[in-house]
PDB file of C-alpha atoms in Angstrom:
ATOM      1  CA  MET A   1      27.660  33.658  29.211  1.00 53.00           C
ATOM      2  CA  GLY A   2      28.016  30.053  30.322  1.00 61.00           C
ATOM      3  CA  PHE A   3      30.660  27.877  28.743  1.00 63.00           C
ATOM      4  CA  ALA A   4      30.589  24.123  29.084  1.00 72.00           C
ATOM      5  CA  VAL A   5      33.267  21.908  27.609  1.00 75.00           C
ATOM      6  CA  ASN A   6      31.812  19.136  25.502  1.00 84.00           C
ATOM      7  CA  ILE A   7      33.082  16.685  22.909  1.00 88.00           C
ATOM      8  CA  GLY A   8      32.398  19.160  20.087  1.00 85.00           C
ATOM      9  CA  TYR A   9      34.821  21.715  21.513  1.00 83.00           C
ATOM     10  CA  ILE A  10      37.444  19.053  22.159  1.00 89.00           C
ATOM     11  CA  LEU A  11      37.129  17.792  18.580  1.00 88.00           C
ATOM     12  CA  MET A  12      37.462  21.347  17.256  1.00 83.00           C
ATOM     13  CA  ILE A  13      40.652  21.872  19.261  1.00 87.00           C
ATOM     14  CA  LEU A  14      42.048  18.543  18.048  1.00 90.00           C
ATOM     15  CA  SER A  15      41.126  19.513  14.489  1.00 85.00           C
ATOM     16  CA  THR A  16      42.992  22.797  14.889  1.00 83.00           C
ATOM     17  CA  LEU A  17      46.078  21.012  16.175  1.00 88.00           C
ATOM     18  CA  ASN A  18      45.847  18.495  13.347  1.00 86.00           C
ATOM     19  CA  TRP A  19      45.553  21.298  10.771  1.00 80.00           C
ATOM     20  CA  ALA A  20      48.588  23.073  12.218  1.00 83.00           C
ATOM     21  CA  ILE A  21      50.686  19.906  12.045  1.00 86.00           C
ATOM     22  CA  TYR A  22      49.450  19.252   8.488  1.00 80.00           C
ATOM     23  CA  SER A  23      50.379  22.754   7.324  1.00 80.00           C
ATOM     24  CA  VAL A  24      53.819  22.738   8.925  1.00 82.00           C
ATOM     25  CA  LEU A  25      54.669  19.249   7.662  1.00 83.00           C
ATOM     26  CA  LEU A  26      53.439  19.979   4.146  1.00 78.00           C
ATOM     27  CA  LYS A  27      55.689  23.039   4.020  1.00 78.00           C
ATOM     28  CA  LYS A  28      58.672  21.457   5.790  1.00 81.00           C
ATOM     29  CA  LEU A  29      58.760  18.211   3.794  1.00 81.00           C
ATOM     30  CA  ARG A  30      59.225  20.092   0.506  1.00 78.00           C
ATOM     31  CA  ILE A  31      57.785  17.245  -1.535  1.00 79.00           C
ATOM     32  CA  GLU A  32      58.981  17.536  -5.125  1.00 82.00           C
ATOM     33  CA  LEU A  33      55.550  16.918  -6.636  1.00 81.00           C
ATOM     34  CA  PRO A  34      52.979  19.345  -8.013  1.00 83.00           C
ATOM     35  CA  SER A  35      50.335  20.526  -5.544  1.00 80.00           C
ATOM     36  CA  LEU A  36      47.612  18.747  -7.474  1.00 80.00           C
ATOM     37  CA  VAL A  37      49.419  15.393  -7.177  1.00 84.00           C
ATOM     38  CA  ILE A  38      50.017  15.915  -3.450  1.00 82.00           C
ATOM     39  CA  THR A  39      46.333  16.734  -2.985  1.00 80.00           C
ATOM     40  CA  PHE A  40      45.372  13.580  -4.898  1.00 85.00           C
ATOM     41  CA  TYR A  41      47.575  11.370  -2.719  1.00 87.00           C
ATOM     42  CA  MET A  42      46.324  12.995   0.487  1.00 82.00           C
ATOM     43  CA  SER A  43      42.728  12.477  -0.609  1.00 83.00           C
ATOM     44  CA  LEU A  44      43.473   8.866  -1.562  1.00 89.00           C
ATOM     45  CA  LEU A  45      45.049   8.260   1.842  1.00 89.00           C
ATOM     46  CA  GLY A  46      42.059   9.859   3.592  1.00 86.00           C
ATOM     47  CA  PHE A  47      39.665   7.713   1.551  1.00 87.00           C
ATOM     48  CA  SER A  48      41.671   4.577   2.373  1.00 93.00           C
ATOM     49  CA  LEU A  49      41.612   5.356   6.086  1.00 92.00           C
ATOM     50  CA  THR A  50      37.847   5.903   5.959  1.00 89.00           C
ATOM     51  CA  ILE A  51      37.044   2.550   4.303  1.00 90.00           C
ATOM     52  CA  PRO A  52      37.224   0.505   7.562  1.00 92.00           C
ATOM     53  CA  PHE A  53      34.566   2.762   9.116  1.00 90.00           C
ATOM     54  CA  LEU A  54      32.398   2.406   6.011  1.00 86.00           C
ATOM     55  CA  ILE A  55      32.677  -1.388   6.267  1.00 88.00           C
ATOM     56  CA  ARG A  56      32.148  -1.505  10.041  1.00 88.00           C
ATOM     57  CA  ASN A  57      28.998   0.653   9.846  1.00 86.00           C
ATOM     58  CA  ARG A  58      27.704  -1.019   6.667  1.00 83.00           C
ATOM     59  CA  GLY A  59      27.714   2.381   4.964  1.00 81.00           C
ATOM     60  CA  TRP A  60      27.361   0.932   1.487  1.00 79.00           C
ATOM     61  CA  GLU A  61      23.749   0.027   2.279  1.00 83.00           C
ATOM     62  CA  GLY A  62      22.742   3.690   2.402  1.00 83.00           C
ATOM     63  CA  ILE A  63      24.406   4.667  -0.874  1.00 83.00           C
ATOM     64  CA  SER A  64      21.526   3.369  -2.988  1.00 84.00           C
ATOM     65  CA  LEU A  65      19.074   5.399  -0.894  1.00 88.00           C
ATOM     66  CA  LEU A  66      20.673   8.768  -1.719  1.00 89.00           C
ATOM     67  CA  SER A  67      18.604  11.205  -3.741  1.00 92.00           C
ATOM     68  CA  ASN A  68      19.957  13.256  -6.657  1.00 93.00           C
ATOM     69  CA  VAL A  69      20.210  16.304  -4.383  1.00 94.00           C
ATOM     70  CA  GLU A  70      22.245  14.317  -1.848  1.00 92.00           C
ATOM     71  CA  TRP A  71      24.546  13.075  -4.627  1.00 92.00           C
ATOM     72  CA  ALA A  72      24.981  16.686  -5.779  1.00 93.00           C
ATOM     73  CA  HIS A  73      25.904  17.679  -2.226  1.00 92.00           C
ATOM     74  CA  LEU A  74      28.443  14.869  -2.016  1.00 90.00           C
ATOM     75  CA  MET A  75      29.945  15.841  -5.369  1.00 91.00           C
ATOM     76  CA  PHE A  76      30.222  19.459  -4.253  1.00 91.00           C
ATOM     77  CA  LEU A  77      31.898  18.437  -1.000  1.00 88.00           C
ATOM     78  CA  GLY A  78      34.255  16.085  -2.781  1.00 86.00           C
ATOM     79  CA  MET A  79      35.273  18.400  -5.606  1.00 88.00           C
ATOM     80  CA  PHE A  80      35.249  21.837  -4.023  1.00 86.00           C
ATOM     81  CA  VAL A  81      35.627  21.368  -0.281  1.00 83.00           C
ATOM     82  CA  SER A  82      37.984  18.401  -0.307  1.00 80.00           C
ATOM     83  CA  GLY A  83      39.626  18.752  -3.696  1.00 83.00           C
ATOM     84  CA  ILE A  84      40.000  22.313  -4.863  1.00 87.00           C
ATOM     85  CA  ALA A  85      40.272  23.852  -1.383  1.00 84.00           C
ATOM     86  CA  TYR A  86      43.126  21.523  -0.381  1.00 81.00           C
ATOM     87  CA  TRP A  87      44.837  22.146  -3.711  1.00 85.00           C
ATOM     88  CA  TYR A  88      44.653  25.912  -3.160  1.00 86.00           C
ATOM     89  CA  TRP A  89      46.022  25.417   0.343  1.00 82.00           C
ATOM     90  CA  ALA A  90      48.971  23.390  -0.951  1.00 82.00           C
ATOM     91  CA  LYS A  91      49.626  25.998  -3.679  1.00 85.00           C
ATOM     92  CA  ALA A  92      49.601  28.776  -1.076  1.00 85.00           C
ATOM     93  CA  LEU A  93      52.111  26.837   1.040  1.00 81.00           C
ATOM     94  CA  GLU A  94      54.436  26.721  -1.975  1.00 81.00           C
ATOM     95  CA  VAL A  95      54.773  30.505  -2.031  1.00 83.00           C
ATOM     96  CA  LEU A  96      54.101  31.609   1.575  1.00 82.00           C
ATOM     97  CA  ASP A  97      55.209  30.576   5.055  1.00 81.00           C
ATOM     98  CA  ALA A  98      52.961  28.076   6.827  1.00 78.00           C
ATOM     99  CA  SER A  99      52.280  30.572   9.628  1.00 76.00           C
ATOM    100  CA  LYS A 100      51.140  33.234   7.131  1.00 78.00           C
ATOM    101  CA  VAL A 101      48.920  30.816   5.192  1.00 79.00           C
ATOM    102  CA  SER A 102      47.352  29.597   8.441  1.00 78.00           C
ATOM    103  CA  MET A 103      46.407  33.148   9.402  1.00 77.00           C
ATOM    104  CA  PHE A 104      44.005  33.260   6.477  1.00 77.00           C
ATOM    105  CA  LEU A 105      42.159  30.249   7.896  1.00 77.00           C
ATOM    106  CA  TYR A 106      40.712  32.692  10.428  1.00 78.00           C
ATOM    107  CA  LEU A 107      38.751  34.290   7.588  1.00 82.00           C
ATOM    108  CA  GLU A 108      36.691  31.097   7.238  1.00 83.00           C
ATOM    109  CA  PRO A 109      34.085  32.121   9.865  1.00 84.00           C
ATOM    110  CA  VAL A 110      33.658  35.504   8.168  1.00 88.00           C
ATOM    111  CA  THR A 111      33.160  33.835   4.795  1.00 88.00           C
ATOM    112  CA  THR A 112      30.767  31.331   6.360  1.00 87.00           C
ATOM    113  CA  LEU A 113      28.778  34.155   7.949  1.00 89.00           C
ATOM    114  CA  ILE A 114      28.449  35.964   4.615  1.00 91.00           C
ATOM    115  CA  ALA A 115      27.469  32.747   2.819  1.00 90.00           C
ATOM    116  CA  ALA A 116      24.915  31.881   5.527  1.00 90.00           C
ATOM    117  CA  ILE A 117      23.347  35.326   5.195  1.00 92.00           C
ATOM    118  CA  LEU A 118      23.239  35.214   1.391  1.00 93.00           C
ATOM    119  CA  LEU A 119      22.357  31.556   0.816  1.00 90.00           C
ATOM    120  CA  LEU A 120      20.468  30.528   3.939  1.00 91.00           C
ATOM    121  CA  HIS A 121      18.947  33.933   4.737  1.00 91.00           C
ATOM    122  CA  GLU A 122      20.194  33.719   8.312  1.00 90.00           C
ATOM    123  CA  LYS A 123      19.724  36.736  10.542  1.00 90.00           C
ATOM    124  CA  ILE A 124      22.513  39.264  10.915  1.00 88.00           C
ATOM    125  CA  PHE A 125      23.537  39.821  14.522  1.00 89.00           C
ATOM    126  CA  PHE A 126      25.630  42.748  15.714  1.00 91.00           C
ATOM    127  CA  ILE A 127      27.928  40.421  17.669  1.00 90.00           C
ATOM    128  CA  SER A 128      28.577  38.373  14.520  1.00 88.00           C
ATOM    129  CA  ILE A 129      29.518  41.479  12.539  1.00 90.00           C
ATOM    130  CA  MET A 130      31.779  42.679  15.371  1.00 91.00           C
ATOM    131  CA  GLY A 131      33.420  39.264  15.511  1.00 89.00           C
ATOM    132  CA  GLY A 132      34.006  39.385  11.755  1.00 87.00           C
ATOM    133  CA  VAL A 133      35.528  42.862  11.969  1.00 90.00           C
ATOM    134  CA  ILE A 134      37.821  41.731  14.797  1.00 90.00           C
ATOM    135  CA  ILE A 135      38.909  38.687  12.773  1.00 85.00           C
ATOM    136  CA  ILE A 136      39.658  40.787   9.689  1.00 85.00           C
ATOM    137  CA  ILE A 137      41.620  43.341  11.730  1.00 85.00           C
ATOM    138  CA  GLY A 138      43.543  40.503  13.390  1.00 83.00           C
ATOM    139  CA  VAL A 139      44.489  38.915  10.063  1.00 79.00           C
ATOM    140  CA  VAL A 140      45.553  42.310   8.700  1.00 80.00           C
ATOM    141  CA  ILE A 141      47.667  43.040  11.806  1.00 79.00           C
ATOM    142  CA  VAL A 142      49.323  39.611  11.850  1.00 74.00           C
ATOM    143  CA  ASN A 143      50.234  39.887   8.183  1.00 71.00           C
ATOM    144  CA  GLY A 144      51.878  43.247   8.838  1.00 71.00           C
ATOM    145  CA  GLN A 145      49.504  45.237   6.662  1.00 62.00           C
ATOM    146  CA  MET A 146      48.100  47.410   9.446  1.00 58.00           C
ATOM    147  CA  ILE A 147      51.523  48.882  10.232  1.00 64.00           C
ATOM    148  CA  SER A 148      51.981  50.054   6.651  1.00 66.00           C
ATOM    149  CA  VAL A 149      48.452  51.534   6.657  1.00 63.00           C
ATOM    150  CA  PHE A 150      49.238  53.498   9.840  1.00 64.00           C
ATOM    151  CA  GLN A 151      52.574  54.620   8.409  1.00 69.00           C
ATOM    152  CA  ARG A 152      50.878  55.892   5.240  1.00 71.00           C
ATOM    153  CA  LEU A 153      48.238  57.726   7.268  1.00 69.00           C
ATOM    154  CA  LEU A 154      50.844  59.320   9.525  1.00 72.00           C
ATOM    155  CA  GLY A 155      53.072  60.129   6.545  1.00 72.00           C
ATOM    156  CA  ARG A 156      50.284  62.115   4.836  1.00 62.00           C
ATOM    157  CA  LYS A 157      49.691  64.331   7.885  1.00 54.00           C
ATOM    158  CA  ARG A 158      53.294  65.545   8.046  1.00 50.00           C
TER     159      ARG A 158
END
């Protein structure tokens, strides 16, 4: 059970902080544009900020070397992971509080576990399933659903 801090953990923590600031600002700014337009501008800004790194590392040289499978992966990442997922997130922030929307981000590891089992045929570990159950219970509790479940159960017994 050793735990060593490394750059990966630090980057994950910074990513979490960045995501929290993004969610709160997106909700608080109340930008009078459709979610799809906001997502487009955010993606355009992200692309623009990435260009200097592409130029510095001469990234354009590797583009011609990509196979069709690699292009398909990039298209999937661009359309679904970066496009549609951010659009859904922005739409959710239109109708829910930022703190409530962020709670559902905790379901990502559970979804990843299920996808890894189904698509990559990864092994199922008891600790992974227990972690997933704990995450789901936590999301349910934080969103106030567990209290109503307990109330219904207690109400039936009386």
